[in-house]
PDB file of N, CA and C in Angstrom:
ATOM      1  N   UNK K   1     -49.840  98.551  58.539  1.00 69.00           N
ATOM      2  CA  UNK K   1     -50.290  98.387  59.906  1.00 69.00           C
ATOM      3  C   UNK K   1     -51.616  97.610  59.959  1.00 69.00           C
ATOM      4  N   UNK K   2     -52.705  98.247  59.414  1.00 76.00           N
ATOM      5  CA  UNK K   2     -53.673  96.902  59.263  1.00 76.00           C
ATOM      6  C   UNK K   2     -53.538  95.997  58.990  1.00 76.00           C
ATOM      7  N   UNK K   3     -53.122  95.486  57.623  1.00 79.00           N
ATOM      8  CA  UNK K   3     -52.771  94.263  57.176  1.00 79.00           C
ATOM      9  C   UNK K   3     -52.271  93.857  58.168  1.00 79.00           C
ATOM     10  N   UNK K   4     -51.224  94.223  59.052  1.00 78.00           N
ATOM     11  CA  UNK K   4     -50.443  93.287  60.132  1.00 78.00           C
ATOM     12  C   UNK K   4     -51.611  92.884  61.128  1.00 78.00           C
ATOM     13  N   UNK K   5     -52.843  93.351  61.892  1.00 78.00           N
ATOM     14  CA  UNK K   5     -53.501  93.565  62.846  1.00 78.00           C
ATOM     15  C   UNK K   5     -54.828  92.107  61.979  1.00 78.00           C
ATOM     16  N   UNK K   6     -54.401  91.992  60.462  1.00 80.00           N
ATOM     17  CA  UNK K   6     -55.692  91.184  60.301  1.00 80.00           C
ATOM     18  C   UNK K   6     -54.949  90.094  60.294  1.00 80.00           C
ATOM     19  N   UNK K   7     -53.503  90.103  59.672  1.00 83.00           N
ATOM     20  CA  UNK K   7     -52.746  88.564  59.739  1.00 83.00           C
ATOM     21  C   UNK K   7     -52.909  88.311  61.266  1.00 83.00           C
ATOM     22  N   UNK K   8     -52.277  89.427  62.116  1.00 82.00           N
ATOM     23  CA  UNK K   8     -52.245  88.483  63.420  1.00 82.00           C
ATOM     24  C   UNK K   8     -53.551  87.612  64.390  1.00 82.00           C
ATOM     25  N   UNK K   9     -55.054  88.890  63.874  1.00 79.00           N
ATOM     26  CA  UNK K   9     -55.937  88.024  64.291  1.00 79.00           C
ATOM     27  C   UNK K   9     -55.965  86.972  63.247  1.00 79.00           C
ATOM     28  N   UNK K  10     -55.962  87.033  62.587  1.00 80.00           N
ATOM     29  CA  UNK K  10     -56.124  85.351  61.565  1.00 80.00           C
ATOM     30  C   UNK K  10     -55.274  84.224  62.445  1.00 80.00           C
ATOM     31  N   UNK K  11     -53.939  84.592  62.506  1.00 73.00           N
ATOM     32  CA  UNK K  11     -53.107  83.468  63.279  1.00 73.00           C
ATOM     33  C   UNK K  11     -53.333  83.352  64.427  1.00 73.00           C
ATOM     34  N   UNK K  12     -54.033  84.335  65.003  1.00 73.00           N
ATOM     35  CA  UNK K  12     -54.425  84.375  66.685  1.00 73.00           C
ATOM     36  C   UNK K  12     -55.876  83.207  66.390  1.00 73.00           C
ATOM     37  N   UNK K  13     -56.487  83.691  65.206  1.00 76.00           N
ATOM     38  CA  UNK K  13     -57.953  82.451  65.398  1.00 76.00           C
ATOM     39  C   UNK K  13     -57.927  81.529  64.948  1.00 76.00           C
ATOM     40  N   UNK K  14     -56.626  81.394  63.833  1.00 79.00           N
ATOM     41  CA  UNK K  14     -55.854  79.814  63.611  1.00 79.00           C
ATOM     42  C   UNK K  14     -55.942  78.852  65.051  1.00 79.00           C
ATOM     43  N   UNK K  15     -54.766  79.815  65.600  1.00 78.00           N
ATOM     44  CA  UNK K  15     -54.271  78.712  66.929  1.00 78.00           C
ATOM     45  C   UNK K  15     -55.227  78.289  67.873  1.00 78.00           C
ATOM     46  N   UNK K  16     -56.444  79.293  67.965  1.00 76.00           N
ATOM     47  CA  UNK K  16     -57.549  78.652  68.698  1.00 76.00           C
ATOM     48  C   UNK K  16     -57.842  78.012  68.552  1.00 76.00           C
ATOM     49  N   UNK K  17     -58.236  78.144  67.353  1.00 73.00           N
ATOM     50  CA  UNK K  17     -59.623  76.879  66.489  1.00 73.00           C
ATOM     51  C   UNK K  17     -58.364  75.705  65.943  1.00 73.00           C
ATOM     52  N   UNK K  18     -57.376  75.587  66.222  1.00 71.00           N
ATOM     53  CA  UNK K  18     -56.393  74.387  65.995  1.00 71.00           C
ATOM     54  C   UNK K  18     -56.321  73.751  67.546  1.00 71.00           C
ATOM     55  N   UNK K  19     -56.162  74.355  68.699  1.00 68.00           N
ATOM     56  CA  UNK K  19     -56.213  73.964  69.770  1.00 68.00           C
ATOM     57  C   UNK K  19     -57.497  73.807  70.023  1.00 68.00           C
ATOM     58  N   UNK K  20     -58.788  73.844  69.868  1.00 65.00           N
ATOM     59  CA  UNK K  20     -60.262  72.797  70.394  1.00 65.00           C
ATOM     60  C   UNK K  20     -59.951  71.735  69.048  1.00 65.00           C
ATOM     61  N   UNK K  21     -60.006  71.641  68.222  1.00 64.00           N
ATOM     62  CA  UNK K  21     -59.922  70.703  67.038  1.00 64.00           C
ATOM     63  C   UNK K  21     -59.302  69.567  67.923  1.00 64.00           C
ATOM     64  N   UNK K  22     -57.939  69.639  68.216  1.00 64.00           N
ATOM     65  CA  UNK K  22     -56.873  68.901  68.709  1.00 64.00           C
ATOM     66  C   UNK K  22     -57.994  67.976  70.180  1.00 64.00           C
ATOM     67  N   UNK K  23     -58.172  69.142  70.471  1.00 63.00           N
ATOM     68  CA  UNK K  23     -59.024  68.901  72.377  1.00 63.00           C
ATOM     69  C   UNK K  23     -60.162  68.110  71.911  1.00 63.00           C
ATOM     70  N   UNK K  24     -61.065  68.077  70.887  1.00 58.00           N
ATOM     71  CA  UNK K  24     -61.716  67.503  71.511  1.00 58.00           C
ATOM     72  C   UNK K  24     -62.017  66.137  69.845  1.00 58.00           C
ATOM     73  N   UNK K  25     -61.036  66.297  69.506  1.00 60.00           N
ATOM     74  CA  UNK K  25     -60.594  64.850  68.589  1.00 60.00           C
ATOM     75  C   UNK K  25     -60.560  63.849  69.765  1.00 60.00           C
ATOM     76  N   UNK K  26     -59.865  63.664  70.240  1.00 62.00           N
ATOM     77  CA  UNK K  26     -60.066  61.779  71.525  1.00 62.00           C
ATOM     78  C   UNK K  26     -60.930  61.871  72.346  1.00 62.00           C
ATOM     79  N   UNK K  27     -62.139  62.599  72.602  1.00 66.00           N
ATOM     80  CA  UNK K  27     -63.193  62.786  73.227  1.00 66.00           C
ATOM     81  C   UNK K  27     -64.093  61.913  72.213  1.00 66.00           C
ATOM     82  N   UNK K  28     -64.479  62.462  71.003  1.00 65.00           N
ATOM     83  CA  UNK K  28     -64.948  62.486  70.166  1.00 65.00           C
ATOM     84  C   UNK K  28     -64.748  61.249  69.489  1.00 65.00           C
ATOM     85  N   UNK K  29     -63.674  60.700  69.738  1.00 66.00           N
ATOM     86  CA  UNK K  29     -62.790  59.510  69.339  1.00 66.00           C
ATOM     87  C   UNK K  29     -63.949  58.209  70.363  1.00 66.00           C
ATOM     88  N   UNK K  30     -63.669  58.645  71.453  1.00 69.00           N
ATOM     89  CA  UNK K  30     -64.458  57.683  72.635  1.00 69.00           C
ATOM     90  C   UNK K  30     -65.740  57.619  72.527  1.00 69.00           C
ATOM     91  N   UNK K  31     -66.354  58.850  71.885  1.00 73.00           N
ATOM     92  CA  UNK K  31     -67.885  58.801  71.815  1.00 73.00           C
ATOM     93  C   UNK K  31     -68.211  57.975  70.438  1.00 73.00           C
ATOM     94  N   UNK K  32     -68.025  57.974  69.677  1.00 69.00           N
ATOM     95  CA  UNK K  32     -67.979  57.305  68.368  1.00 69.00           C
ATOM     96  C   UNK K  32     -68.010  55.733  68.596  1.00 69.00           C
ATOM     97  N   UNK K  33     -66.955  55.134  69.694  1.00 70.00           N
ATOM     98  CA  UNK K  33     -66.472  54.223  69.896  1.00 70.00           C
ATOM     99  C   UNK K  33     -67.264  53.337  70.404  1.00 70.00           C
ATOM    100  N   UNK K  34     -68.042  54.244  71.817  1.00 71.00           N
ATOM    101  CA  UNK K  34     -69.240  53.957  72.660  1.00 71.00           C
ATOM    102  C   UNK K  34     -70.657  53.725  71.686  1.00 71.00           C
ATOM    103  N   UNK K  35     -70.544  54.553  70.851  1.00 71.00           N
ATOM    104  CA  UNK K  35     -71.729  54.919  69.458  1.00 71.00           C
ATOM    105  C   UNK K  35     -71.819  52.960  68.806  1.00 71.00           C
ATOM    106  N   UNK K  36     -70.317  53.293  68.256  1.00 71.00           N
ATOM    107  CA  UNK K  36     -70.205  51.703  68.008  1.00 71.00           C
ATOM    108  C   UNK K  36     -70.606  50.456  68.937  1.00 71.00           C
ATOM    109  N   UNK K  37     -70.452  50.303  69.808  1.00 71.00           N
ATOM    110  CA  UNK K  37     -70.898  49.304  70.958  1.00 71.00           C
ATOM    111  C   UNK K  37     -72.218  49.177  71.139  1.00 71.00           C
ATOM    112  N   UNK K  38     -72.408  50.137  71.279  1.00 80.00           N
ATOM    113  CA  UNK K  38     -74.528  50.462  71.207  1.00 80.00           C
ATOM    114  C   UNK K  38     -74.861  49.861  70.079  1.00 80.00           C
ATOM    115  N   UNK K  39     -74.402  49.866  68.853  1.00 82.00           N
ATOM    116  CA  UNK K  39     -74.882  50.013  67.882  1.00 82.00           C
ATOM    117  C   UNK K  39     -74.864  48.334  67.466  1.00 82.00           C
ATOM    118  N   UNK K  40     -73.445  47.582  68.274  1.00 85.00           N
ATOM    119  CA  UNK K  40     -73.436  46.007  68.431  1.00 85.00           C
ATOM    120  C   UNK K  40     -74.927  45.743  69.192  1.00 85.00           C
ATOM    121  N   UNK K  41     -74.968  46.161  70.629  1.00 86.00           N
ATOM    122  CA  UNK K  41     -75.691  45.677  71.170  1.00 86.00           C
ATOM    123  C   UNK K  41     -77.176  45.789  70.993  1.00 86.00           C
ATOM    124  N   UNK K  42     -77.553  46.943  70.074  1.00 86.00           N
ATOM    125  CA  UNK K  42     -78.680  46.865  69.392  1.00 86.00           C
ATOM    126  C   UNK K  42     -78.877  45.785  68.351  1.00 86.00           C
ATOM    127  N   UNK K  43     -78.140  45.563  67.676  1.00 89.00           N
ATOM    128  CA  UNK K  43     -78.368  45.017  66.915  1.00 89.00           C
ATOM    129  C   UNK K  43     -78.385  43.200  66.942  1.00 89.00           C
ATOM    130  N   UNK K  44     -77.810  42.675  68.372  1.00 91.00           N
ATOM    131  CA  UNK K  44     -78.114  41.615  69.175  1.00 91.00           C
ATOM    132  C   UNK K  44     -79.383  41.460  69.579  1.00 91.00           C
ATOM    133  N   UNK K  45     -80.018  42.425  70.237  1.00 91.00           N
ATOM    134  CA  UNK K  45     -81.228  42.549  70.978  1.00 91.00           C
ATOM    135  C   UNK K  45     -82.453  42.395  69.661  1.00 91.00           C
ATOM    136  N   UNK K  46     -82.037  43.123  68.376  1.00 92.00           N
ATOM    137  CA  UNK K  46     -83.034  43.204  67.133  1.00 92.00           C
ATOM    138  C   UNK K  46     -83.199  40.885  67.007  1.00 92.00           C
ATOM    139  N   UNK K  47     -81.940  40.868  66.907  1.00 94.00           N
ATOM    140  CA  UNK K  47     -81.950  39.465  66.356  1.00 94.00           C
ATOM    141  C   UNK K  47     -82.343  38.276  67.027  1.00 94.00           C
ATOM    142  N   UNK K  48     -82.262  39.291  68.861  1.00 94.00           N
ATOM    143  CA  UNK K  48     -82.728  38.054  69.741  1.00 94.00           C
ATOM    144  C   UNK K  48     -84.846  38.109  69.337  1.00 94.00           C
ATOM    145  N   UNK K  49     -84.789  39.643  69.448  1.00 93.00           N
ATOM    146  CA  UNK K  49     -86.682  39.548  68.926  1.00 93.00           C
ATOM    147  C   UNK K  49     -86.757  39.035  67.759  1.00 93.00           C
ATOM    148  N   UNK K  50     -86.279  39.258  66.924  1.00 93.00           N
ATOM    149  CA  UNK K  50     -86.755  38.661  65.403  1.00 93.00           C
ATOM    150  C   UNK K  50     -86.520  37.061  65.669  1.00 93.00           C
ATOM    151  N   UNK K  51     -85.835  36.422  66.559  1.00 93.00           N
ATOM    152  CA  UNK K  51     -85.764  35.298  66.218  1.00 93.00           C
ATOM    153  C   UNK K  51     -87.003  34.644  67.567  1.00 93.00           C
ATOM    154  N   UNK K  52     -87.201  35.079  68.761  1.00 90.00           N
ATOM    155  CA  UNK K  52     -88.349  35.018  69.041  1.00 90.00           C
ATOM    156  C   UNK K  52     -89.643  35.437  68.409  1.00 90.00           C
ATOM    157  N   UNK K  53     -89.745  36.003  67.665  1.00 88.00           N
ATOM    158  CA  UNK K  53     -91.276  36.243  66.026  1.00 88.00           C
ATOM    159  C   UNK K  53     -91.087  35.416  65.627  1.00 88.00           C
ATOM    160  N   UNK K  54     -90.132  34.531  64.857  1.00 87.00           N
ATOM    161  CA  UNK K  54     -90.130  33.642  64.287  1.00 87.00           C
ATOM    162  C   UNK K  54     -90.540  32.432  64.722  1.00 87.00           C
ATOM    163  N   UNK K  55     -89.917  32.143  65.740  1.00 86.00           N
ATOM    164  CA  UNK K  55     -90.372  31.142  66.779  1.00 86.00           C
ATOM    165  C   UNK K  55     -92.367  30.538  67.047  1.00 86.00           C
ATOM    166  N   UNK K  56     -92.458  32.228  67.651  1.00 83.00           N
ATOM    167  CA  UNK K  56     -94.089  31.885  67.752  1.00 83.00           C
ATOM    168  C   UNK K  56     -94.607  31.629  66.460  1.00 83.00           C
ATOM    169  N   UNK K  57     -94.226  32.710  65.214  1.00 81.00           N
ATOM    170  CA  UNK K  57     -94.578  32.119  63.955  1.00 81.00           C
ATOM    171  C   UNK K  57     -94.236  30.636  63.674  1.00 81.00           C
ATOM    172  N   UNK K  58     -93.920  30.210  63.892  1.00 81.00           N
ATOM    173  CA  UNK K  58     -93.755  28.733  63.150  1.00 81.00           C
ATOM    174  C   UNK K  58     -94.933  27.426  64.007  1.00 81.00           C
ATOM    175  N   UNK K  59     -94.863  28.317  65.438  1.00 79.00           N
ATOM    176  CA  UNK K  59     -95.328  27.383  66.930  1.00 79.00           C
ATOM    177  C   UNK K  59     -97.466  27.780  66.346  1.00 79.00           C
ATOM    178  N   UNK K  60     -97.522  28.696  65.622  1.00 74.00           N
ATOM    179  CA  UNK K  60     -99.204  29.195  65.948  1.00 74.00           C
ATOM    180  C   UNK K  60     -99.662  28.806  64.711  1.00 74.00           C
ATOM    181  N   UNK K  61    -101.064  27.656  65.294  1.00 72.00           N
ATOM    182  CA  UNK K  61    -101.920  27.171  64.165  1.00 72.00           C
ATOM    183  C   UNK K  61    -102.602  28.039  63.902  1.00 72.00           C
ATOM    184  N   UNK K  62    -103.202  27.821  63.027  1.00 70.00           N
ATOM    185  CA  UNK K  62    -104.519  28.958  62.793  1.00 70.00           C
ATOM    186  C   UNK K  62    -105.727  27.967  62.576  1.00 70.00           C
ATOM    187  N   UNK K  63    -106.461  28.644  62.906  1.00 75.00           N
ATOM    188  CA  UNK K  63    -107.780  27.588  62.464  1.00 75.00           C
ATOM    189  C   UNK K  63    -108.844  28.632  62.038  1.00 75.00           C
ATOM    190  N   UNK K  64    -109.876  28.151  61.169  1.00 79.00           N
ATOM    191  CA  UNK K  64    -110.808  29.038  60.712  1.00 79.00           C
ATOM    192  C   UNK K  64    -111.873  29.343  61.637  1.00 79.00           C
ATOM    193  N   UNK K  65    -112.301  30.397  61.688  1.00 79.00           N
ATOM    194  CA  UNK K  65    -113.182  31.136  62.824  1.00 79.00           C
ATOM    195  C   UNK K  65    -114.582  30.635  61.954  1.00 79.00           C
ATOM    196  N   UNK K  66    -115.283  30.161  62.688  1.00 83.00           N
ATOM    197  CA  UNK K  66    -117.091  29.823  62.489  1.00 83.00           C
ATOM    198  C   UNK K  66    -118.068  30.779  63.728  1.00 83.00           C
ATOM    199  N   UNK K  67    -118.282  31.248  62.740  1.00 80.00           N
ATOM    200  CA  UNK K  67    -119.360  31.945  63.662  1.00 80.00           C
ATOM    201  C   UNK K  67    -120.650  31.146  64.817  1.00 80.00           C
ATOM    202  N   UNK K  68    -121.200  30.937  65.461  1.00 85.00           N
ATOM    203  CA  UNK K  68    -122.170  30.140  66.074  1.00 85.00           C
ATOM    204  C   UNK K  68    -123.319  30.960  65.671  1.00 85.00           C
ATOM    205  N   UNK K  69    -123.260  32.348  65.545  1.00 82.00           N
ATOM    206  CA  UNK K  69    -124.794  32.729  64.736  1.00 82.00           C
ATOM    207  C   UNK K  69    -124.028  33.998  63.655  1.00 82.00           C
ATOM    208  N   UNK K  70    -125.499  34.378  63.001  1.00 74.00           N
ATOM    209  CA  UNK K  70    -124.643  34.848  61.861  1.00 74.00           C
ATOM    210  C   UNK K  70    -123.925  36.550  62.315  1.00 74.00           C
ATOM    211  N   UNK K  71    -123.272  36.788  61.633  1.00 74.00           N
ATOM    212  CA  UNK K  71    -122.686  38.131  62.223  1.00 74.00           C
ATOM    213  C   UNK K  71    -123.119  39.381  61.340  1.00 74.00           C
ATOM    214  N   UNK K  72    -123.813  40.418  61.541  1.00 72.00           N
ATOM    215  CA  UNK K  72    -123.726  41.661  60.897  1.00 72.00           C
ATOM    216  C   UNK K  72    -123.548  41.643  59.873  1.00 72.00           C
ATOM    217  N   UNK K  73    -122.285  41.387  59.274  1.00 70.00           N
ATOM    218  CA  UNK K  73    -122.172  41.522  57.864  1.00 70.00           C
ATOM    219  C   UNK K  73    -122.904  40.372  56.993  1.00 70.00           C
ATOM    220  N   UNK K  74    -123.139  39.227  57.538  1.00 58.00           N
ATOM    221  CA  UNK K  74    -123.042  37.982  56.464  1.00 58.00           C
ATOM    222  C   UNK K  74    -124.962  38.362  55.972  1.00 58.00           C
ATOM    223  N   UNK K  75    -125.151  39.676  56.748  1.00 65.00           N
ATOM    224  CA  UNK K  75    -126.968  39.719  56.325  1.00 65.00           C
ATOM    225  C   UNK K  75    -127.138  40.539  54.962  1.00 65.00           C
ATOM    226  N   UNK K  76    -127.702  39.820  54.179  1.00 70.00           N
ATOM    227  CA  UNK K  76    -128.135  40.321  52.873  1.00 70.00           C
ATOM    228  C   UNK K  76    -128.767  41.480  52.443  1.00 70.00           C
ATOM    229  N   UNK K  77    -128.774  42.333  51.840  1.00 71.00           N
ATOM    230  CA  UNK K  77    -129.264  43.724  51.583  1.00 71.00           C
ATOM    231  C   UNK K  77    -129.222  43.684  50.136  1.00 71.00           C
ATOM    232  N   UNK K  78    -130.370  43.893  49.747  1.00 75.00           N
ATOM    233  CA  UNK K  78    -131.006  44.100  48.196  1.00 75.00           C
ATOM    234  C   UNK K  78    -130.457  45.856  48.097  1.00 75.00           C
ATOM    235  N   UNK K  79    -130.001  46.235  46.850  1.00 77.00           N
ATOM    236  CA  UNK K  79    -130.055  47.325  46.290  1.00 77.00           C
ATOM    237  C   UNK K  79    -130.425  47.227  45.135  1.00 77.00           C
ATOM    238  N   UNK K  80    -131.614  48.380  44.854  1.00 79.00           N
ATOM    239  CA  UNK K  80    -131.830  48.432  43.514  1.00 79.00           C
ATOM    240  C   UNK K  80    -130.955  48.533  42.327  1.00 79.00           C
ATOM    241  N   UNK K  81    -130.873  48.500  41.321  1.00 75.00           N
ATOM    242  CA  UNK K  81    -129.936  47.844  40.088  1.00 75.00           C
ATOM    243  C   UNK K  81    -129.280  49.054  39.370  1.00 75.00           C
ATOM    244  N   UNK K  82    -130.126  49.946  39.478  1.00 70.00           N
ATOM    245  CA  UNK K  82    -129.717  51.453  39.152  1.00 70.00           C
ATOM    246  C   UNK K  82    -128.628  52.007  39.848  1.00 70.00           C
ATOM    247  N   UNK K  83    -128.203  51.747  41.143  1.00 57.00           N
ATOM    248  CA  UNK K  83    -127.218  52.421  41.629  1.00 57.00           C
ATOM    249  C   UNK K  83    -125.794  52.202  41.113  1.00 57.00           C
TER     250      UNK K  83
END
């Protein structure tokens, strides 16, 4: 009599947990799918910025900065020899 009462809940929590499995497989199916699409269109949007960085990188000179007077650091400071 037990044994019968544990098979039947077993097959009673089989068929449950086989019926959400089933339910929500093509849900799950669509979200994945949507997951994928995002995952295109991110990765468009990465290549449209990286290829605008590149752009300004190639477009920007640089030129060397000259100070017009001297700045903070460029002032000389003696330390004794011991330190």
């Amino acid at each position: 009599m037990e044994k019968m009462k544990k098979t039947i809940k077993s097959l009673l929590l089989f068929i449950i947990g086989s019926s959400l499995l089933f339910e929500m497989t093509p849900s799950y199916a669509q979200e994945l799918e949507s997951e994928a699409k995002s995952q295109e269109e991110i990765d468009r949007e990465l290549e449209k910025e990286l290829a605008k960085i590149q752009e300004a990188y190639e477009e920007e000179s640089l030129e060397e900065f000259v100070p017009s007077e001297p700045l903070s650091a460029d002032v000389a400071v003696s330390f004794p020899s011991d330190i």
